[in-house]
mmCIF file of N, CA and C in Angstrom:
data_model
loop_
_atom_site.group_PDB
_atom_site.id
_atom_site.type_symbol
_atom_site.label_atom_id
_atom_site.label_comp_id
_atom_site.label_asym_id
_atom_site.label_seq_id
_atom_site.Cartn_x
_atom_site.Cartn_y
_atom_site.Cartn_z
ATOM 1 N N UNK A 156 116.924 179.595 108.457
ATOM 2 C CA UNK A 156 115.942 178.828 107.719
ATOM 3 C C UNK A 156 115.160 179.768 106.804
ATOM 4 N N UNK A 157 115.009 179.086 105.210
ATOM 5 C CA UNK A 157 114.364 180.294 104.166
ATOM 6 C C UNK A 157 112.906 180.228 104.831
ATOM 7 N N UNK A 158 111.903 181.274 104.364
ATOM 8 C CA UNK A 158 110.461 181.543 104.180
ATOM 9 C C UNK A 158 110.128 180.529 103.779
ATOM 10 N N UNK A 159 109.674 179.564 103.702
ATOM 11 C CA UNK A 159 109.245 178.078 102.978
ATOM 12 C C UNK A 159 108.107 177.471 103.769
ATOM 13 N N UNK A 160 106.753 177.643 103.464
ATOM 14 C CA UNK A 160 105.791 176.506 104.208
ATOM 15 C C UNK A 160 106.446 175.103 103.745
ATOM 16 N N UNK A 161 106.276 174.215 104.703
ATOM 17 C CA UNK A 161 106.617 173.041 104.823
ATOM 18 C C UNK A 161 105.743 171.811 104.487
ATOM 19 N N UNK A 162 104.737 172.626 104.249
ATOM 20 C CA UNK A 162 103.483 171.477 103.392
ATOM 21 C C UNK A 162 102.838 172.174 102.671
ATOM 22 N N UNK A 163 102.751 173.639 102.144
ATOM 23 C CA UNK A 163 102.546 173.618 100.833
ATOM 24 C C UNK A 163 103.692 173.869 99.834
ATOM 25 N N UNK A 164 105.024 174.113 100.044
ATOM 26 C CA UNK A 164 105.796 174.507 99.898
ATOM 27 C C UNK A 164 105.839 175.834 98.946
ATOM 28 N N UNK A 165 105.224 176.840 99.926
ATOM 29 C CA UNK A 165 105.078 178.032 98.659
ATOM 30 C C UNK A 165 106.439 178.970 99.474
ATOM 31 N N UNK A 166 106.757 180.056 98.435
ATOM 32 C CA UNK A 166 107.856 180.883 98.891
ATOM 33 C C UNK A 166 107.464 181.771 98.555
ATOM 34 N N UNK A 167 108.797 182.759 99.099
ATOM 35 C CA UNK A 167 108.067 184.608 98.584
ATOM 36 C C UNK A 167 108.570 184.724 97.346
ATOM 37 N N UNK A 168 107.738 185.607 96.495
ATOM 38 C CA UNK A 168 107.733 185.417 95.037
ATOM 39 C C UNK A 168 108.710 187.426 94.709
ATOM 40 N N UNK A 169 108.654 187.195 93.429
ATOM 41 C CA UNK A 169 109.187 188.393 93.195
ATOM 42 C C UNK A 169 108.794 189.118 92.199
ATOM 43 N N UNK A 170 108.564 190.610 92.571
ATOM 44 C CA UNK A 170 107.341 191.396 91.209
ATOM 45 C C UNK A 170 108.303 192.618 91.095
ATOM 46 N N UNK A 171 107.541 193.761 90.455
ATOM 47 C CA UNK A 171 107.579 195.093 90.769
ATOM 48 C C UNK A 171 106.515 195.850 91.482
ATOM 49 N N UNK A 172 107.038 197.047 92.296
ATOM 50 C CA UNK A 172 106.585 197.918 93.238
ATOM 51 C C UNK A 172 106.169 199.026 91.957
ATOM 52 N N UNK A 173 104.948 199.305 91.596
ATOM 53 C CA UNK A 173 104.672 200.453 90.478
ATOM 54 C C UNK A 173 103.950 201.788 90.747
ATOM 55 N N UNK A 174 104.783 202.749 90.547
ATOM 56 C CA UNK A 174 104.335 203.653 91.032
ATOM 57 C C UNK A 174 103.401 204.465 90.394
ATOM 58 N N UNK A 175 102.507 205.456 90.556
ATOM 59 C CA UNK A 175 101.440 206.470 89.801
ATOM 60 C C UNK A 175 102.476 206.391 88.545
ATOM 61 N N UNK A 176 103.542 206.542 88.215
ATOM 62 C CA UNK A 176 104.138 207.545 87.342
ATOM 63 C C UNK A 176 104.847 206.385 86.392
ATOM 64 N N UNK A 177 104.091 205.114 86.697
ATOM 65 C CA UNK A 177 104.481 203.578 86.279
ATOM 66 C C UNK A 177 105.938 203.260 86.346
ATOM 67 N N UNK A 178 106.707 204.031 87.239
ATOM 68 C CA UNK A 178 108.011 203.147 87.330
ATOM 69 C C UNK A 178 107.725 202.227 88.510
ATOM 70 N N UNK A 179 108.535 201.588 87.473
ATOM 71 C CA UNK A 179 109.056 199.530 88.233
ATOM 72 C C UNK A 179 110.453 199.864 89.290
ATOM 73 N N UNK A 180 109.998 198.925 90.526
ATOM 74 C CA UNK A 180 111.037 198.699 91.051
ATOM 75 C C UNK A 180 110.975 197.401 91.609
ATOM 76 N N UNK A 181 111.880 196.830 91.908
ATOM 77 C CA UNK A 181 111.927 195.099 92.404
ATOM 78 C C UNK A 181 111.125 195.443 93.755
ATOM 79 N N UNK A 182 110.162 194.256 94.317
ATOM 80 C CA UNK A 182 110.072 193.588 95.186
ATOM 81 C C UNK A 182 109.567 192.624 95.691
ATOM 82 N N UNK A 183 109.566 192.346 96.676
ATOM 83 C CA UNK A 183 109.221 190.908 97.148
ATOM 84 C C UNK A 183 108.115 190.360 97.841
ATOM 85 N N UNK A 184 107.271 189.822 97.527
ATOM 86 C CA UNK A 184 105.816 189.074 97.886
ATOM 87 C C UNK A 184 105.986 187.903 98.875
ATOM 88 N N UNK A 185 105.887 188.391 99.831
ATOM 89 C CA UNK A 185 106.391 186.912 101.163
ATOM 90 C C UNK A 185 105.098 186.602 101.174
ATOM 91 N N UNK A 186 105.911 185.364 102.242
ATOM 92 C CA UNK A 186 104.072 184.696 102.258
ATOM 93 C C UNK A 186 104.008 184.619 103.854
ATOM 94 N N UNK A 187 102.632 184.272 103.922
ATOM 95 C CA UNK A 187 101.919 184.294 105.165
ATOM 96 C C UNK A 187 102.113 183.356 106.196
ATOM 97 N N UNK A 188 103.461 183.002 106.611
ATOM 98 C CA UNK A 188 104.558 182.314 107.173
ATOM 99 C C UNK A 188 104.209 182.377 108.925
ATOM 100 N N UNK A 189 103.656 181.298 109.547
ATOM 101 C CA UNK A 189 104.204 180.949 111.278
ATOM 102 C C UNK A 189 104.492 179.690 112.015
ATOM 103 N N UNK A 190 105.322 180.220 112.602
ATOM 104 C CA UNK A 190 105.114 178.610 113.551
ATOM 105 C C UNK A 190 103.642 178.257 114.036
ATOM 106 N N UNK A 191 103.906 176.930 113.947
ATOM 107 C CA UNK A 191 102.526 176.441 115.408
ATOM 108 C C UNK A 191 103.007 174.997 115.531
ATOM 109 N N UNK A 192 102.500 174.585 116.538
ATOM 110 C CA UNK A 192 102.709 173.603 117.351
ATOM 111 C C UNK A 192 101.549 172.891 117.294
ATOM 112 N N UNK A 193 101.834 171.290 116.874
ATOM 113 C CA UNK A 193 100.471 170.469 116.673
ATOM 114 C C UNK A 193 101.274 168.952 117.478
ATOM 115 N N UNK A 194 99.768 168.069 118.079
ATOM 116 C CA UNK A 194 99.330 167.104 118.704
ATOM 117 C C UNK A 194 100.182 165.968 117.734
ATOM 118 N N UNK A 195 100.967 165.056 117.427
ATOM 119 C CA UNK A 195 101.074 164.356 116.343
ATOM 120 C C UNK A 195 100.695 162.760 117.077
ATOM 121 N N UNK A 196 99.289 162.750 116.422
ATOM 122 C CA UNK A 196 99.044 161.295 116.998
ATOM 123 C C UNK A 196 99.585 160.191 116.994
ATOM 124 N N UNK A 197 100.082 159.947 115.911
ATOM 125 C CA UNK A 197 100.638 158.982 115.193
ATOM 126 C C UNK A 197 102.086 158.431 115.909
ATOM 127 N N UNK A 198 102.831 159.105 116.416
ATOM 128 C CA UNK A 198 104.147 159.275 116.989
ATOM 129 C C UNK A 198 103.576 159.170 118.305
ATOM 130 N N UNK A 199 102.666 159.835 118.635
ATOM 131 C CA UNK A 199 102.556 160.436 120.222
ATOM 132 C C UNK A 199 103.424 161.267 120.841
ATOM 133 N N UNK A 200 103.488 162.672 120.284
ATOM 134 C CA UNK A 200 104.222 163.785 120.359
ATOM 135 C C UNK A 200 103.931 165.110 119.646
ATOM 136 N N UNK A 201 104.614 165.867 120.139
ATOM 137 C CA UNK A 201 104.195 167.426 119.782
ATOM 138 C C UNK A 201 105.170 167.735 118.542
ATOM 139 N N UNK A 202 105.035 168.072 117.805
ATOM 140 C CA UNK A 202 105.802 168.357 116.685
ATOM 141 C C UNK A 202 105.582 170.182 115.906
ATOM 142 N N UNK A 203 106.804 171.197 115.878
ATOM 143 C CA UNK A 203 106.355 172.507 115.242
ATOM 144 C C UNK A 203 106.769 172.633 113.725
ATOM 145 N N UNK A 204 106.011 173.154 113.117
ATOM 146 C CA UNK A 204 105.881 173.134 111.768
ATOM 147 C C UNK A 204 105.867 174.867 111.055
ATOM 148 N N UNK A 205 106.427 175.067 110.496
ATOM 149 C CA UNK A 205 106.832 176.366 110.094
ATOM 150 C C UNK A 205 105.610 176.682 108.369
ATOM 151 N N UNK A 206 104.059 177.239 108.670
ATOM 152 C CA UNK A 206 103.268 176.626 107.751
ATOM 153 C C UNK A 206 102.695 178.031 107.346
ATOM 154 N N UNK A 207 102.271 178.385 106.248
ATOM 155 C CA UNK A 207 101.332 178.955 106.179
ATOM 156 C C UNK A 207 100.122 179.000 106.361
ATOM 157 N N UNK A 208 99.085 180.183 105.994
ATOM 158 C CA UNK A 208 97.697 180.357 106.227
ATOM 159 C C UNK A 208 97.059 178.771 105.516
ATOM 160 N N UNK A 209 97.083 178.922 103.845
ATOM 161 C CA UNK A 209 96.861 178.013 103.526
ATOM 162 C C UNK A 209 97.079 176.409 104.226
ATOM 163 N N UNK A 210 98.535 176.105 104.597
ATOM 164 C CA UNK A 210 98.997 174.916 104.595
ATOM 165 C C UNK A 210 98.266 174.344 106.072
ATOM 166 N N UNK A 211 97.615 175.194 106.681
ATOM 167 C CA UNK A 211 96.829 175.576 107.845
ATOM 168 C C UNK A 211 95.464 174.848 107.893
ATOM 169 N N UNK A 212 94.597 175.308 106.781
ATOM 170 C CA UNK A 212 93.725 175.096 106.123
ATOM 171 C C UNK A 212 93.647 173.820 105.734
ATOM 172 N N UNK A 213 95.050 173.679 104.909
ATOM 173 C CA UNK A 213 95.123 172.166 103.855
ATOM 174 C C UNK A 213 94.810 170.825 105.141
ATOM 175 N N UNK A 214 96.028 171.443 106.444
ATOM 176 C CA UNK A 214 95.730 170.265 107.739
ATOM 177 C C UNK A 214 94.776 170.100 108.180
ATOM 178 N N UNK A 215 93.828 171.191 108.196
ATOM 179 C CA UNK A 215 92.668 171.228 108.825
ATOM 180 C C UNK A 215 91.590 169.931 107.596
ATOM 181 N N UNK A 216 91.819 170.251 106.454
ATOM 182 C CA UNK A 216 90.806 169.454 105.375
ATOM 183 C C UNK A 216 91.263 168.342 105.577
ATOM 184 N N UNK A 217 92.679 167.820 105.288
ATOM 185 C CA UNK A 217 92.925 166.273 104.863
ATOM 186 C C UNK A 217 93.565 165.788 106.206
ATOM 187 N N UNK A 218 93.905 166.206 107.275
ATOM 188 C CA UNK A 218 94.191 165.579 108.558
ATOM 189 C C UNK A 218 96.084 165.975 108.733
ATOM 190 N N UNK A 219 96.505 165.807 109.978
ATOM 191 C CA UNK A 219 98.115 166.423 110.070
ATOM 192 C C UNK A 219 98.759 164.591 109.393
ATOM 193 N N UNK A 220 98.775 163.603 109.622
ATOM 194 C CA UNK A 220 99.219 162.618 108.619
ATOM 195 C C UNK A 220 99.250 162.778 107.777
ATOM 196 N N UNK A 221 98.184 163.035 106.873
ATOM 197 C CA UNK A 221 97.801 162.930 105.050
ATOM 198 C C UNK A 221 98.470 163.708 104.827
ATOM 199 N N UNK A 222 98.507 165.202 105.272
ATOM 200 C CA UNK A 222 99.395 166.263 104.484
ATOM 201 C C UNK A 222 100.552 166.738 104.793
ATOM 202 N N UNK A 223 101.304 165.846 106.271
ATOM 203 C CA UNK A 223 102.909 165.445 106.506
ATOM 204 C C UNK A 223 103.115 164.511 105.496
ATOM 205 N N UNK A 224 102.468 163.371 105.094
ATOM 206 C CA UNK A 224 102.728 162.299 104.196
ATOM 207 C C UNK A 224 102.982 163.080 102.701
ATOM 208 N N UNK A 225 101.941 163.809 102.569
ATOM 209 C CA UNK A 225 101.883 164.631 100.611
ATOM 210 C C UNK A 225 102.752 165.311 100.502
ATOM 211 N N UNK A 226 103.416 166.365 101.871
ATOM 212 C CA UNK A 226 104.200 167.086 101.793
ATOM 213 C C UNK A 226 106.037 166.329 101.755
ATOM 214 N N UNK A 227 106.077 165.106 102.516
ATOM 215 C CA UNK A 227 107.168 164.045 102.049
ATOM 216 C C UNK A 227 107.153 163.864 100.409
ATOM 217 N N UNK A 228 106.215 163.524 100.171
ATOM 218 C CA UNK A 228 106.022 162.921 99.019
ATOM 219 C C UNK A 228 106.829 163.469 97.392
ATOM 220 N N UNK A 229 105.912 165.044 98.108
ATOM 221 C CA UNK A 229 106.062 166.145 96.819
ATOM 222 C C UNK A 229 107.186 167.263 96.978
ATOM 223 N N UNK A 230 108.551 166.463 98.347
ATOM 224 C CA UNK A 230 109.618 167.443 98.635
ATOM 225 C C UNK A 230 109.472 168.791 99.140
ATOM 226 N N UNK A 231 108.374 168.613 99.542
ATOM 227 C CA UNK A 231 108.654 170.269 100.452
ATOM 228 C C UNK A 231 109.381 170.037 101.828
ATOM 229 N N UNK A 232 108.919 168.842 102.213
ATOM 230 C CA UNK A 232 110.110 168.426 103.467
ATOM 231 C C UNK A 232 110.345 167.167 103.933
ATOM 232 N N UNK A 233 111.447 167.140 104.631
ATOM 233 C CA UNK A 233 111.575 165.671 104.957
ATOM 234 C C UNK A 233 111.633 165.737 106.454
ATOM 235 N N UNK A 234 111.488 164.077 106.941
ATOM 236 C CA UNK A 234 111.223 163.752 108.229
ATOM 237 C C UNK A 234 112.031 164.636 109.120
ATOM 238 N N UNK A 235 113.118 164.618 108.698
ATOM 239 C CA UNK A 235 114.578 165.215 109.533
ATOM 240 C C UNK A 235 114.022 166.507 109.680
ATOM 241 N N UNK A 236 113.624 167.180 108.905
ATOM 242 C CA UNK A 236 113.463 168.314 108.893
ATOM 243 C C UNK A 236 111.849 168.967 110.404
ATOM 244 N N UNK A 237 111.677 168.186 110.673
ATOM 245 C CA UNK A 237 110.555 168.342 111.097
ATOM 246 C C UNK A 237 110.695 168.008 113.202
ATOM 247 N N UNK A 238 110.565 169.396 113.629
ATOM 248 C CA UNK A 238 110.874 169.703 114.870
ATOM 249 C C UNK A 238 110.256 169.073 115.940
ATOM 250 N N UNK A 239 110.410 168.103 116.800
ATOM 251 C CA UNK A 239 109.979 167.315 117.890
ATOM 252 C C UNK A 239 109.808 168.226 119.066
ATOM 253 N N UNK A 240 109.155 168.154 120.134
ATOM 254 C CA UNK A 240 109.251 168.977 121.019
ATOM 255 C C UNK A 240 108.668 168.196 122.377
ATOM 256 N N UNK A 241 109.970 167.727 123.215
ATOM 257 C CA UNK A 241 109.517 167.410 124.770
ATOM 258 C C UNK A 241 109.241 165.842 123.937
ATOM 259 N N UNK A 242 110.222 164.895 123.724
ATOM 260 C CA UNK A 242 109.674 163.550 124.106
ATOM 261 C C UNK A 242 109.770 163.173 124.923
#
């Protein structure tokens, strides 16, 4: 499975590494990527979500519905995609 939050859908990006002597070399800017495991009321079940810091944040502001729903919406993931645990 790629680096991909699943409700904000951000990925690791790609720059250069620059040194004192200003040479460029490729690399790569990941993002702040973990599992966690949340309550899903709605279902009545535990569901894990592969999220970033932000997308963390975003659940915490608009509720785990609203921003499973925005994140359907705007293709960062779909239902299938989304890990059940112990029904």
């Amino acid at each position: 499975m790629s680096k991909i939050c699943q409700i904000t859908g951000k990925k690791a990006q790609i720059g250069n590494h620059v040194s004192h002597s200003k040479h460029r070399t490729k690399r790569s800017f990941d993002v702040n990527l973990f599992r966690k495991k949340f309550y899903y009321v709605e279902e009545n079940c535990w569901i894990s979500l592969k999220i970033s810091a932000a997308g963390l944040r975003l659940i915490n502001k608009v509720g785990l519905d609203a921003a499973l729903k925005q994140a359907v919406s705007k293709g960062y993931c779909d239902w299938k995609e989304i890990k059940v645990i112990g029904d």
